[in-house]
């Protein structure tokens, strides 16, 4: 899991990472002292956290047109940096993670200003989400074996929305639509229980250790669902029927373990964008969507769409995740 746009994810994301993804990574500067949260340090000590210090080079002439398209869909006032310079990680971008040209571009357009600390830009939360969201898939590709995850819809849109204009490269023009593929947009409800944010992370790690078998069985079921939907893009209903028993049995086992823990648990909604490749059997029809089924309380909705699959020459991972709202249940 490569979480963006923040260095220190909220506790709900940390809980999900501890239970369902064996590595949590965030983007950090290589040449600065980083103030990690206590929870991130706890994950690091458990061998589950990885700081990403490498930086993909995103040239201005490739990313500026995409940023302009994204900005055109947002009210101008939401993009302007705040007047208050109080330290807030949602209004900062690590300057060294951007090329000098891109930093100058943001400042020249009034969307950033130098921060009170060296190496930082002051931006609005929306600008941060768009800029880091645009870059996040390239970071995931650079380090390999990671998929981008966020809990911010704006950042997810920046990472996945197709670009339909023309990118003027120094060598030749390229249509942004060259890097767009058909995709499944899958929403999973009531499938991945997580402890409520007030539950200490140490308790979640202890649960993980006690119930490793139940945890892994549920992880394998979800992994198989995503993998099979990509492999059999023309038969989503058949895929659901094939994995139904595995998923429901795994979830039943996990629920029993969760209830025995006496912790408070939540169901979080998870949206998954799955690229289907250039030769996919499904044609993107953004208006088409349907409920694949409700199985043992699990609701799986699927729609066709289009997904941007490269940014500035960096091929994206085939799967991207958006973590959404939660509902409470008695664990």
PDB file of C-alpha atoms in Angstrom:
ATOM      1  CA  UNK A   1       0.000   0.000   0.000  1.00  0.00           C
ATOM      2  CA  UNK A   2       1.407   3.389  -1.053  1.00  0.00           C
ATOM      3  CA  UNK A   3      -0.717   5.919   0.832  1.00  0.00           C
ATOM      4  CA  UNK A   4      -0.947   9.507  -0.417  1.00  0.00           C
ATOM      5  CA  UNK A   5      -1.105  12.506  -0.076  1.00  0.00           C
ATOM      6  CA  UNK A   6       0.181  12.688   3.553  1.00  0.00           C
ATOM      7  CA  UNK A   7       3.326  11.315   5.184  1.00  0.00           C
ATOM      8  CA  UNK A   8       1.387  10.345   8.316  1.00  0.00           C
ATOM      9  CA  UNK A   9      -1.874   8.585   7.383  1.00  0.00           C
ATOM     10  CA  UNK A  10      -4.962   8.785   9.595  1.00  0.00           C
ATOM     11  CA  UNK A  11      -5.436   5.927  12.021  1.00  0.00           C
ATOM     12  CA  UNK A  12      -8.229   4.312   9.972  1.00  0.00           C
ATOM     13  CA  UNK A  13      -5.765   3.820   7.113  1.00  0.00           C
ATOM     14  CA  UNK A  14      -3.101   2.528   9.508  1.00  0.00           C
ATOM     15  CA  UNK A  15      -5.555  -0.063  10.820  1.00  0.00           C
ATOM     16  CA  UNK A  16      -6.371  -1.231   7.295  1.00  0.00           C
ATOM     17  CA  UNK A  17      -2.702  -1.399   6.377  1.00  0.00           C
ATOM     18  CA  UNK A  18      -1.899  -3.469   9.459  1.00  0.00           C
ATOM     19  CA  UNK A  19      -4.656  -5.979   8.735  1.00  0.00           C
ATOM     20  CA  UNK A  20      -4.862  -6.272   4.961  1.00  0.00           C
ATOM     21  CA  UNK A  21      -1.696  -4.900   3.341  1.00  0.00           C
ATOM     22  CA  UNK A  22       1.630  -6.116   4.660  1.00  0.00           C
ATOM     23  CA  UNK A  23       3.503  -2.944   3.738  1.00  0.00           C
ATOM     24  CA  UNK A  24       2.451   0.664   4.235  1.00  0.00           C
ATOM     25  CA  UNK A  25       4.566   3.210   2.369  1.00  0.00           C
ATOM     26  CA  UNK A  26       4.364   6.994   2.236  1.00  0.00           C
ATOM     27  CA  UNK A  27       6.348   9.592   0.285  1.00  0.00           C
ATOM     28  CA  UNK A  28       8.992  11.337   2.412  1.00  0.00           C
ATOM     29  CA  UNK A  29      11.930  13.676   1.679  1.00  0.00           C
ATOM     30  CA  UNK A  30      15.335  12.022   1.512  1.00  0.00           C
ATOM     31  CA  UNK A  31      17.279  14.980   2.871  1.00  0.00           C
ATOM     32  CA  UNK A  32      15.117  16.229   5.763  1.00  0.00           C
ATOM     33  CA  UNK A  33      14.230  15.114   9.278  1.00  0.00           C
ATOM     34  CA  UNK A  34      10.656  13.813   9.140  1.00  0.00           C
ATOM     35  CA  UNK A  35       8.249  14.073  12.069  1.00  0.00           C
ATOM     36  CA  UNK A  36       6.601  10.669  12.000  1.00  0.00           C
ATOM     37  CA  UNK A  37       3.521  10.052  14.121  1.00  0.00           C
ATOM     38  CA  UNK A  38       3.725   7.593  16.993  1.00  0.00           C
ATOM     39  CA  UNK A  39       1.498   5.194  15.049  1.00  0.00           C
ATOM     40  CA  UNK A  40       3.752   5.248  11.982  1.00  0.00           C
ATOM     41  CA  UNK A  41       6.742   4.566  14.240  1.00  0.00           C
ATOM     42  CA  UNK A  42       4.834   1.651  15.747  1.00  0.00           C
ATOM     43  CA  UNK A  43       4.198   0.192  12.280  1.00  0.00           C
ATOM     44  CA  UNK A  44       7.855   0.740  11.391  1.00  0.00           C
ATOM     45  CA  UNK A  45       8.985  -1.125  14.503  1.00  0.00           C
ATOM     46  CA  UNK A  46       6.654  -3.976  13.522  1.00  0.00           C
ATOM     47  CA  UNK A  47       8.309  -4.158  10.087  1.00  0.00           C
ATOM     48  CA  UNK A  48       5.201  -2.917   8.288  1.00  0.00           C
ATOM     49  CA  UNK A  49       6.203   0.628   7.258  1.00  0.00           C
ATOM     50  CA  UNK A  50       8.445   1.736   4.400  1.00  0.00           C
ATOM     51  CA  UNK A  51       9.397   5.367   3.686  1.00  0.00           C
ATOM     52  CA  UNK A  52       9.679   6.157  -0.024  1.00  0.00           C
ATOM     53  CA  UNK A  53      12.531   8.596  -0.593  1.00  0.00           C
ATOM     54  CA  UNK A  54      13.061   7.984  -4.317  1.00  0.00           C
ATOM     55  CA  UNK A  55      11.575  10.616  -6.629  1.00  0.00           C
ATOM     56  CA  UNK A  56      10.388  10.083 -10.231  1.00  0.00           C
ATOM     57  CA  UNK A  57      11.225  12.996 -12.492  1.00  0.00           C
ATOM     58  CA  UNK A  58       8.006  14.480 -13.851  1.00  0.00           C
ATOM     59  CA  UNK A  59       8.800  17.052 -16.509  1.00  0.00           C
ATOM     60  CA  UNK A  60       6.777  20.263 -16.503  1.00  0.00           C
ATOM     61  CA  UNK A  61       5.781  20.088 -20.164  1.00  0.00           C
ATOM     62  CA  UNK A  62       4.214  16.679 -19.534  1.00  0.00           C
ATOM     63  CA  UNK A  63       2.351  17.294 -16.271  1.00  0.00           C
ATOM     64  CA  UNK A  64       1.332  20.963 -16.614  1.00  0.00           C
ATOM     65  CA  UNK A  65      -1.440  20.289 -19.188  1.00  0.00           C
ATOM     66  CA  UNK A  66      -2.856  17.511 -17.001  1.00  0.00           C
ATOM     67  CA  UNK A  67      -2.782  19.770 -13.943  1.00  0.00           C
ATOM     68  CA  UNK A  68      -4.512  22.552 -15.870  1.00  0.00           C
ATOM     69  CA  UNK A  69      -7.319  20.171 -16.828  1.00  0.00           C
ATOM     70  CA  UNK A  70      -7.714  19.046 -13.207  1.00  0.00           C
ATOM     71  CA  UNK A  71      -7.677  22.632 -11.923  1.00  0.00           C
ATOM     72  CA  UNK A  72     -10.326  23.681 -14.435  1.00  0.00           C
ATOM     73  CA  UNK A  73     -12.789  21.401 -12.637  1.00  0.00           C
ATOM     74  CA  UNK A  74     -12.256  23.032  -9.214  1.00  0.00           C
ATOM     75  CA  UNK A  75     -13.348  26.496  -7.999  1.00  0.00           C
ATOM     76  CA  UNK A  76     -10.392  28.874  -8.112  1.00  0.00           C
ATOM     77  CA  UNK A  77     -10.751  29.773  -4.431  1.00  0.00           C
ATOM     78  CA  UNK A  78     -10.235  26.121  -3.467  1.00  0.00           C
ATOM     79  CA  UNK A  79      -6.818  26.183  -5.143  1.00  0.00           C
ATOM     80  CA  UNK A  80      -5.356  29.283  -3.493  1.00  0.00           C
ATOM     81  CA  UNK A  81      -2.872  28.834  -0.630  1.00  0.00           C
ATOM     82  CA  UNK A  82      -4.239  29.832   2.793  1.00  0.00           C
ATOM     83  CA  UNK A  83      -3.210  33.116   4.372  1.00  0.00           C
ATOM     84  CA  UNK A  84      -2.639  31.397   7.713  1.00  0.00           C
ATOM     85  CA  UNK A  85       0.843  29.877   7.796  1.00  0.00           C
ATOM     86  CA  UNK A  86       0.160  27.708  10.860  1.00  0.00           C
ATOM     87  CA  UNK A  87       1.832  24.340  10.471  1.00  0.00           C
ATOM     88  CA  UNK A  88      -0.634  21.948   8.851  1.00  0.00           C
ATOM     89  CA  UNK A  89       0.554  19.019   6.786  1.00  0.00           C
ATOM     90  CA  UNK A  90      -2.487  19.332   4.526  1.00  0.00           C
ATOM     91  CA  UNK A  91      -1.267  22.766   3.394  1.00  0.00           C
ATOM     92  CA  UNK A  92       2.330  21.770   2.662  1.00  0.00           C
ATOM     93  CA  UNK A  93       4.160  20.110  -0.212  1.00  0.00           C
ATOM     94  CA  UNK A  94       7.741  18.952   0.150  1.00  0.00           C
ATOM     95  CA  UNK A  95       9.496  21.122  -2.417  1.00  0.00           C
ATOM     96  CA  UNK A  96      12.278  18.627  -3.112  1.00  0.00           C
ATOM     97  CA  UNK A  97       9.684  16.149  -4.406  1.00  0.00           C
ATOM     98  CA  UNK A  98       8.960  18.479  -7.345  1.00  0.00           C
ATOM     99  CA  UNK A  99      11.259  19.656 -10.104  1.00  0.00           C
ATOM    100  CA  UNK A 100      12.382  23.306  -9.871  1.00  0.00           C
ATOM    101  CA  UNK A 101      10.332  24.023 -12.995  1.00  0.00           C
ATOM    102  CA  UNK A 102       7.155  22.568 -11.482  1.00  0.00           C
ATOM    103  CA  UNK A 103       7.695  24.516  -8.244  1.00  0.00           C
ATOM    104  CA  UNK A 104       8.103  27.727 -10.242  1.00  0.00           C
ATOM    105  CA  UNK A 105       4.991  26.870 -12.278  1.00  0.00           C
ATOM    106  CA  UNK A 106       2.860  26.517  -9.126  1.00  0.00           C
ATOM    107  CA  UNK A 107       4.181  29.766  -7.656  1.00  0.00           C
ATOM    108  CA  UNK A 108       3.773  31.692 -10.917  1.00  0.00           C
ATOM    109  CA  UNK A 109       0.109  30.663 -11.124  1.00  0.00           C
ATOM    110  CA  UNK A 110      -0.558  31.770  -7.561  1.00  0.00           C
ATOM    111  CA  UNK A 111      -1.197  28.219  -6.375  1.00  0.00           C
ATOM    112  CA  UNK A 112       1.789  27.975  -4.028  1.00  0.00           C
ATOM    113  CA  UNK A 113       4.220  30.158  -2.157  1.00  0.00           C
ATOM    114  CA  UNK A 114       7.481  29.388  -0.350  1.00  0.00           C
ATOM    115  CA  UNK A 115       6.820  28.111   3.156  1.00  0.00           C
ATOM    116  CA  UNK A 116       8.270  29.354   6.438  1.00  0.00           C
ATOM    117  CA  UNK A 117      10.459  26.241   6.515  1.00  0.00           C
ATOM    118  CA  UNK A 118      13.087  25.664   3.856  1.00  0.00           C
ATOM    119  CA  UNK A 119      12.089  22.974   1.410  1.00  0.00           C
ATOM    120  CA  UNK A 120       8.316  23.441   1.707  1.00  0.00           C
ATOM    121  CA  UNK A 121       5.609  25.064  -0.371  1.00  0.00           C
ATOM    122  CA  UNK A 122       2.394  26.407   1.156  1.00  0.00           C
ATOM    123  CA  UNK A 123      -0.643  25.243  -0.841  1.00  0.00           C
ATOM    124  CA  UNK A 124      -4.342  24.637  -0.318  1.00  0.00           C
ATOM    125  CA  UNK A 125      -5.406  21.100   0.662  1.00  0.00           C
ATOM    126  CA  UNK A 126      -7.047  20.741  -2.757  1.00  0.00           C
ATOM    127  CA  UNK A 127      -3.860  21.724  -4.600  1.00  0.00           C
ATOM    128  CA  UNK A 128      -1.867  19.316  -2.456  1.00  0.00           C
ATOM    129  CA  UNK A 129      -4.247  16.475  -3.281  1.00  0.00           C
ATOM    130  CA  UNK A 130      -4.157  17.218  -7.010  1.00  0.00           C
ATOM    131  CA  UNK A 131      -0.373  17.564  -7.277  1.00  0.00           C
ATOM    132  CA  UNK A 132       0.511  14.591  -5.079  1.00  0.00           C
ATOM    133  CA  UNK A 133      -2.335  12.546  -6.542  1.00  0.00           C
ATOM    134  CA  UNK A 134      -1.010  13.160 -10.042  1.00  0.00           C
ATOM    135  CA  UNK A 135       2.459  11.982  -9.008  1.00  0.00           C
ATOM    136  CA  UNK A 136       1.522   9.077  -6.716  1.00  0.00           C
ATOM    137  CA  UNK A 137       1.176   6.339  -9.375  1.00  0.00           C
ATOM    138  CA  UNK A 138       4.625   7.244 -10.733  1.00  0.00           C
ATOM    139  CA  UNK A 139       6.070   6.804  -7.232  1.00  0.00           C
ATOM    140  CA  UNK A 140       4.383   3.400  -6.960  1.00  0.00           C
ATOM    141  CA  UNK A 141       5.871   2.353 -10.297  1.00  0.00           C
ATOM    142  CA  UNK A 142       9.323   3.678  -9.417  1.00  0.00           C
ATOM    143  CA  UNK A 143       9.675   1.536  -6.300  1.00  0.00           C
ATOM    144  CA  UNK A 144       7.660  -1.415  -7.624  1.00  0.00           C
ATOM    145  CA  UNK A 145       5.263  -3.881  -5.942  1.00  0.00           C
ATOM    146  CA  UNK A 146       3.059  -1.127  -4.475  1.00  0.00           C
ATOM    147  CA  UNK A 147      -0.447   0.055  -5.345  1.00  0.00           C
ATOM    148  CA  UNK A 148      -1.602   3.642  -4.731  1.00  0.00           C
ATOM    149  CA  UNK A 149      -4.173   4.119  -1.945  1.00  0.00           C
ATOM    150  CA  UNK A 150      -5.898   7.276  -0.740  1.00  0.00           C
ATOM    151  CA  UNK A 151      -8.899   8.307   1.315  1.00  0.00           C
ATOM    152  CA  UNK A 152      -9.274  11.615  -0.546  1.00  0.00           C
ATOM    153  CA  UNK A 153     -11.583  11.617  -3.582  1.00  0.00           C
ATOM    154  CA  UNK A 154      -9.809  14.612  -5.161  1.00  0.00           C
ATOM    155  CA  UNK A 155      -6.421  12.903  -4.928  1.00  0.00           C
ATOM    156  CA  UNK A 156      -7.865   9.691  -6.385  1.00  0.00           C
ATOM    157  CA  UNK A 157      -9.305  11.639  -9.312  1.00  0.00           C
ATOM    158  CA  UNK A 158      -5.929  13.249  -9.963  1.00  0.00           C
ATOM    159  CA  UNK A 159      -4.273   9.828  -9.987  1.00  0.00           C
ATOM    160  CA  UNK A 160      -6.784   8.103 -12.253  1.00  0.00           C
ATOM    161  CA  UNK A 161      -8.794  10.574 -14.369  1.00  0.00           C
ATOM    162  CA  UNK A 162      -8.092  10.282 -18.109  1.00  0.00           C
ATOM    163  CA  UNK A 163      -6.420  13.271 -19.714  1.00  0.00           C
ATOM    164  CA  UNK A 164      -8.043  14.121 -23.020  1.00  0.00           C
ATOM    165  CA  UNK A 165      -5.899  16.981 -24.276  1.00  0.00           C
ATOM    166  CA  UNK A 166      -2.531  17.103 -25.973  1.00  0.00           C
ATOM    167  CA  UNK A 167       0.768  16.922 -24.131  1.00  0.00           C
ATOM    168  CA  UNK A 168       3.476  19.006 -25.820  1.00  0.00           C
ATOM    169  CA  UNK A 169       6.706  17.116 -25.247  1.00  0.00           C
ATOM    170  CA  UNK A 170      10.082  18.545 -26.173  1.00  0.00           C
ATOM    171  CA  UNK A 171      10.397  15.830 -28.828  1.00  0.00           C
ATOM    172  CA  UNK A 172       6.884  15.316 -30.188  1.00  0.00           C
ATOM    173  CA  UNK A 173       3.235  15.904 -29.315  1.00  0.00           C
ATOM    174  CA  UNK A 174       1.443  12.970 -27.687  1.00  0.00           C
ATOM    175  CA  UNK A 175      -2.249  12.556 -27.151  1.00  0.00           C
ATOM    176  CA  UNK A 176      -3.051  12.048 -23.487  1.00  0.00           C
ATOM    177  CA  UNK A 177      -5.665   9.492 -24.494  1.00  0.00           C
ATOM    178  CA  UNK A 178      -2.832   7.201 -25.651  1.00  0.00           C
ATOM    179  CA  UNK A 179      -2.422   6.250 -21.987  1.00  0.00           C
ATOM    180  CA  UNK A 180      -6.078   5.501 -21.236  1.00  0.00           C
ATOM    181  CA  UNK A 181      -7.561   2.022 -20.875  1.00  0.00           C
ATOM    182  CA  UNK A 182     -10.954   0.564 -20.140  1.00  0.00           C
ATOM    183  CA  UNK A 183     -11.397  -0.283 -16.485  1.00  0.00           C
ATOM    184  CA  UNK A 184     -13.708  -1.762 -13.922  1.00  0.00           C
ATOM    185  CA  UNK A 185     -14.740   0.614 -11.163  1.00  0.00           C
ATOM    186  CA  UNK A 186     -15.621  -1.738  -8.321  1.00  0.00           C
ATOM    187  CA  UNK A 187     -17.102  -0.729  -4.957  1.00  0.00           C
ATOM    188  CA  UNK A 188     -16.871  -3.228  -2.105  1.00  0.00           C
ATOM    189  CA  UNK A 189     -19.137  -2.599   0.884  1.00  0.00           C
ATOM    190  CA  UNK A 190     -19.122  -4.521   4.186  1.00  0.00           C
ATOM    191  CA  UNK A 191     -16.162  -6.671   3.175  1.00  0.00           C
ATOM    192  CA  UNK A 192     -13.119  -5.441   5.118  1.00  0.00           C
ATOM    193  CA  UNK A 193     -13.836  -4.915   8.833  1.00  0.00           C
ATOM    194  CA  UNK A 194     -11.403  -2.581  10.612  1.00  0.00           C
ATOM    195  CA  UNK A 195     -11.181  -1.480  14.249  1.00  0.00           C
ATOM    196  CA  UNK A 196     -12.611   1.956  15.003  1.00  0.00           C
ATOM    197  CA  UNK A 197     -10.093   4.843  14.999  1.00  0.00           C
ATOM    198  CA  UNK A 198     -10.144   5.085  18.793  1.00  0.00           C
ATOM    199  CA  UNK A 199      -8.742   1.539  19.100  1.00  0.00           C
ATOM    200  CA  UNK A 200      -4.967   1.714  19.816  1.00  0.00           C
ATOM    201  CA  UNK A 201      -2.756   0.475  16.989  1.00  0.00           C
ATOM    202  CA  UNK A 202      -0.927  -1.849  19.395  1.00  0.00           C
ATOM    203  CA  UNK A 203      -4.228  -3.687  19.969  1.00  0.00           C
ATOM    204  CA  UNK A 204      -4.718  -4.052  16.212  1.00  0.00           C
ATOM    205  CA  UNK A 205      -1.220  -5.484  15.792  1.00  0.00           C
ATOM    206  CA  UNK A 206      -1.894  -7.934  18.620  1.00  0.00           C
ATOM    207  CA  UNK A 207      -5.118  -9.011  16.869  1.00  0.00           C
ATOM    208  CA  UNK A 208      -3.183  -9.436  13.628  1.00  0.00           C
ATOM    209  CA  UNK A 209      -0.713 -11.753  15.331  1.00  0.00           C
ATOM    210  CA  UNK A 210      -3.397 -13.830  17.095  1.00  0.00           C
ATOM    211  CA  UNK A 211      -5.567 -14.238  14.018  1.00  0.00           C
ATOM    212  CA  UNK A 212      -3.042 -14.468  11.198  1.00  0.00           C
ATOM    213  CA  UNK A 213      -4.836 -17.377   9.520  1.00  0.00           C
ATOM    214  CA  UNK A 214      -8.230 -15.626   9.410  1.00  0.00           C
ATOM    215  CA  UNK A 215      -6.640 -12.400   8.203  1.00  0.00           C
ATOM    216  CA  UNK A 216      -4.710 -14.070   5.396  1.00  0.00           C
ATOM    217  CA  UNK A 217      -7.743 -16.017   4.212  1.00  0.00           C
ATOM    218  CA  UNK A 218      -9.752 -12.815   3.780  1.00  0.00           C
ATOM    219  CA  UNK A 219      -6.814 -11.068   2.090  1.00  0.00           C
ATOM    220  CA  UNK A 220      -6.450 -13.937  -0.386  1.00  0.00           C
ATOM    221  CA  UNK A 221     -10.160 -13.823  -1.191  1.00  0.00           C
ATOM    222  CA  UNK A 222     -10.108 -10.106  -1.991  1.00  0.00           C
ATOM    223  CA  UNK A 223      -6.868 -10.475  -3.965  1.00  0.00           C
ATOM    224  CA  UNK A 224      -8.395 -13.265  -6.023  1.00  0.00           C
ATOM    225  CA  UNK A 225     -11.525 -11.195  -6.724  1.00  0.00           C
ATOM    226  CA  UNK A 226      -9.472  -8.279  -8.071  1.00  0.00           C
ATOM    227  CA  UNK A 227      -7.142 -10.551 -10.053  1.00  0.00           C
ATOM    228  CA  UNK A 228      -9.983 -12.530 -11.637  1.00  0.00           C
ATOM    229  CA  UNK A 229     -11.961  -9.414 -12.565  1.00  0.00           C
ATOM    230  CA  UNK A 230      -8.939  -8.186 -14.488  1.00  0.00           C
ATOM    231  CA  UNK A 231      -8.223 -11.532 -16.123  1.00  0.00           C
ATOM    232  CA  UNK A 232     -11.848 -12.223 -17.154  1.00  0.00           C
ATOM    233  CA  UNK A 233     -13.004  -8.735 -18.045  1.00  0.00           C
ATOM    234  CA  UNK A 234     -15.976  -9.933 -20.093  1.00  0.00           C
ATOM    235  CA  UNK A 235     -17.508 -12.159 -17.376  1.00  0.00           C
ATOM    236  CA  UNK A 236     -17.756 -10.259 -14.071  1.00  0.00           C
ATOM    237  CA  UNK A 237     -20.815 -12.235 -12.964  1.00  0.00           C
ATOM    238  CA  UNK A 238     -18.965 -15.520 -13.445  1.00  0.00           C
ATOM    239  CA  UNK A 239     -16.048 -14.160 -11.438  1.00  0.00           C
ATOM    240  CA  UNK A 240     -18.293 -13.281  -8.503  1.00  0.00           C
ATOM    241  CA  UNK A 241     -19.877 -16.723  -8.487  1.00  0.00           C
ATOM    242  CA  UNK A 242     -16.446 -18.358  -8.603  1.00  0.00           C
ATOM    243  CA  UNK A 243     -15.121 -16.473  -5.570  1.00  0.00           C
ATOM    244  CA  UNK A 244     -18.388 -16.265  -3.600  1.00  0.00           C
ATOM    245  CA  UNK A 245     -17.777 -19.257  -1.330  1.00  0.00           C
ATOM    246  CA  UNK A 246     -14.160 -18.301  -0.618  1.00  0.00           C
ATOM    247  CA  UNK A 247     -15.080 -14.713   0.256  1.00  0.00           C
ATOM    248  CA  UNK A 248     -18.072 -15.486   2.440  1.00  0.00           C
ATOM    249  CA  UNK A 249     -16.302 -18.255   4.358  1.00  0.00           C
ATOM    250  CA  UNK A 250     -13.278 -16.027   4.943  1.00  0.00           C
ATOM    251  CA  UNK A 251     -15.427 -13.123   6.109  1.00  0.00           C
ATOM    252  CA  UNK A 252     -17.427 -15.352   8.474  1.00  0.00           C
ATOM    253  CA  UNK A 253     -14.208 -16.553  10.102  1.00  0.00           C
ATOM    254  CA  UNK A 254     -12.861 -13.030  10.410  1.00  0.00           C
ATOM    255  CA  UNK A 255     -16.119 -11.733  11.896  1.00  0.00           C
ATOM    256  CA  UNK A 256     -16.038 -14.397  14.601  1.00  0.00           C
ATOM    257  CA  UNK A 257     -12.492 -13.407  15.512  1.00  0.00           C
ATOM    258  CA  UNK A 258     -13.460  -9.724  15.507  1.00  0.00           C
ATOM    259  CA  UNK A 259     -16.412 -10.293  17.834  1.00  0.00           C
ATOM    260  CA  UNK A 260     -14.237 -12.250  20.238  1.00  0.00           C
ATOM    261  CA  UNK A 261     -11.746  -9.362  20.369  1.00  0.00           C
ATOM    262  CA  UNK A 262     -14.273  -7.104  22.155  1.00  0.00           C
ATOM    263  CA  UNK A 263     -12.992  -4.167  20.111  1.00  0.00           C
ATOM    264  CA  UNK A 264     -15.320  -1.806  18.249  1.00  0.00           C
ATOM    265  CA  UNK A 265     -15.205  -2.489  14.516  1.00  0.00           C
ATOM    266  CA  UNK A 266     -16.230  -0.619  11.369  1.00  0.00           C
ATOM    267  CA  UNK A 267     -16.970  -1.554   7.805  1.00  0.00           C
ATOM    268  CA  UNK A 268     -15.226   0.746   5.336  1.00  0.00           C
ATOM    269  CA  UNK A 269     -16.253   1.064   1.720  1.00  0.00           C
ATOM    270  CA  UNK A 270     -13.434   0.390  -0.727  1.00  0.00           C
ATOM    271  CA  UNK A 271     -13.453   1.561  -4.354  1.00  0.00           C
ATOM    272  CA  UNK A 272     -11.063  -0.183  -6.728  1.00  0.00           C
ATOM    273  CA  UNK A 273     -10.119   0.950 -10.236  1.00  0.00           C
ATOM    274  CA  UNK A 274      -8.857  -2.031 -12.249  1.00  0.00           C
ATOM    275  CA  UNK A 275      -7.176  -1.382 -15.606  1.00  0.00           C
ATOM    276  CA  UNK A 276      -8.157  -4.020 -18.150  1.00  0.00           C
ATOM    277  CA  UNK A 277      -5.453  -3.547 -20.769  1.00  0.00           C
ATOM    278  CA  UNK A 278      -5.554  -2.272 -24.316  1.00  0.00           C
ATOM    279  CA  UNK A 279      -7.172  -5.470 -25.635  1.00  0.00           C
ATOM    280  CA  UNK A 280      -9.900  -5.739 -23.005  1.00  0.00           C
ATOM    281  CA  UNK A 281     -13.107  -7.467 -24.029  1.00  0.00           C
ATOM    282  CA  UNK A 282     -15.249  -4.843 -22.277  1.00  0.00           C
ATOM    283  CA  UNK A 283     -15.842  -1.472 -23.881  1.00  0.00           C
ATOM    284  CA  UNK A 284     -15.980   1.491 -21.498  1.00  0.00           C
ATOM    285  CA  UNK A 285     -19.545   2.685 -20.993  1.00  0.00           C
ATOM    286  CA  UNK A 286     -19.454   5.197 -18.117  1.00  0.00           C
ATOM    287  CA  UNK A 287     -23.256   5.164 -17.730  1.00  0.00           C
ATOM    288  CA  UNK A 288     -23.395   1.409 -17.228  1.00  0.00           C
ATOM    289  CA  UNK A 289     -23.353   0.081 -13.685  1.00  0.00           C
ATOM    290  CA  UNK A 290     -24.954  -2.754 -11.817  1.00  0.00           C
ATOM    291  CA  UNK A 291     -24.979  -4.635  -8.544  1.00  0.00           C
ATOM    292  CA  UNK A 292     -23.109  -7.877  -9.042  1.00  0.00           C
ATOM    293  CA  UNK A 293     -24.651  -9.269  -5.907  1.00  0.00           C
ATOM    294  CA  UNK A 294     -25.228  -9.047  -2.213  1.00  0.00           C
ATOM    295  CA  UNK A 295     -23.544 -12.028  -0.623  1.00  0.00           C
ATOM    296  CA  UNK A 296     -23.701 -12.512   3.153  1.00  0.00           C
ATOM    297  CA  UNK A 297     -24.025  -8.762   3.586  1.00  0.00           C
ATOM    298  CA  UNK A 298     -21.256  -8.002   1.068  1.00  0.00           C
ATOM    299  CA  UNK A 299     -22.380  -5.569  -1.637  1.00  0.00           C
ATOM    300  CA  UNK A 300     -20.276  -5.517  -4.803  1.00  0.00           C
ATOM    301  CA  UNK A 301     -21.076  -2.807  -7.338  1.00  0.00           C
ATOM    302  CA  UNK A 302     -19.291  -2.579 -10.653  1.00  0.00           C
ATOM    303  CA  UNK A 303     -19.243  -0.026 -13.454  1.00  0.00           C
ATOM    304  CA  UNK A 304     -17.245   0.380 -16.618  1.00  0.00           C
ATOM    305  CA  UNK A 305     -15.102   3.427 -17.131  1.00  0.00           C
ATOM    306  CA  UNK A 306     -11.768   4.734 -18.337  1.00  0.00           C
ATOM    307  CA  UNK A 307      -8.538   4.966 -16.371  1.00  0.00           C
ATOM    308  CA  UNK A 308      -5.357   6.967 -16.986  1.00  0.00           C
ATOM    309  CA  UNK A 309      -2.615   4.352 -17.006  1.00  0.00           C
ATOM    310  CA  UNK A 310       0.519   6.466 -17.360  1.00  0.00           C
ATOM    311  CA  UNK A 311       1.797   9.868 -16.280  1.00  0.00           C
ATOM    312  CA  UNK A 312       4.750  11.561 -17.974  1.00  0.00           C
ATOM    313  CA  UNK A 313       5.925   8.229 -19.348  1.00  0.00           C
ATOM    314  CA  UNK A 314       5.551   6.351 -16.056  1.00  0.00           C
ATOM    315  CA  UNK A 315       3.263   3.335 -16.401  1.00  0.00           C
ATOM    316  CA  UNK A 316       0.778   3.144 -13.520  1.00  0.00           C
ATOM    317  CA  UNK A 317       0.077   0.027 -11.459  1.00  0.00           C
ATOM    318  CA  UNK A 318      -2.949  -1.817 -12.816  1.00  0.00           C
ATOM    319  CA  UNK A 319      -5.006  -1.290  -9.640  1.00  0.00           C
ATOM    320  CA  UNK A 320      -5.710   1.844  -7.568  1.00  0.00           C
ATOM    321  CA  UNK A 321      -7.727   2.123  -4.343  1.00  0.00           C
ATOM    322  CA  UNK A 322      -9.967   4.749  -2.754  1.00  0.00           C
ATOM    323  CA  UNK A 323     -10.957   4.198   0.887  1.00  0.00           C
ATOM    324  CA  UNK A 324     -14.361   5.677   1.651  1.00  0.00           C
ATOM    325  CA  UNK A 325     -16.770   6.248   4.546  1.00  0.00           C
ATOM    326  CA  UNK A 326     -17.440   3.680   7.231  1.00  0.00           C
ATOM    327  CA  UNK A 327     -20.365   2.257   9.157  1.00  0.00           C
ATOM    328  CA  UNK A 328     -20.187   0.993  12.720  1.00  0.00           C
ATOM    329  CA  UNK A 329     -21.062  -2.485  13.918  1.00  0.00           C
ATOM    330  CA  UNK A 330     -20.696  -4.287  17.229  1.00  0.00           C
ATOM    331  CA  UNK A 331     -17.494  -6.303  17.308  1.00  0.00           C
TER     332      UNK A 331
END
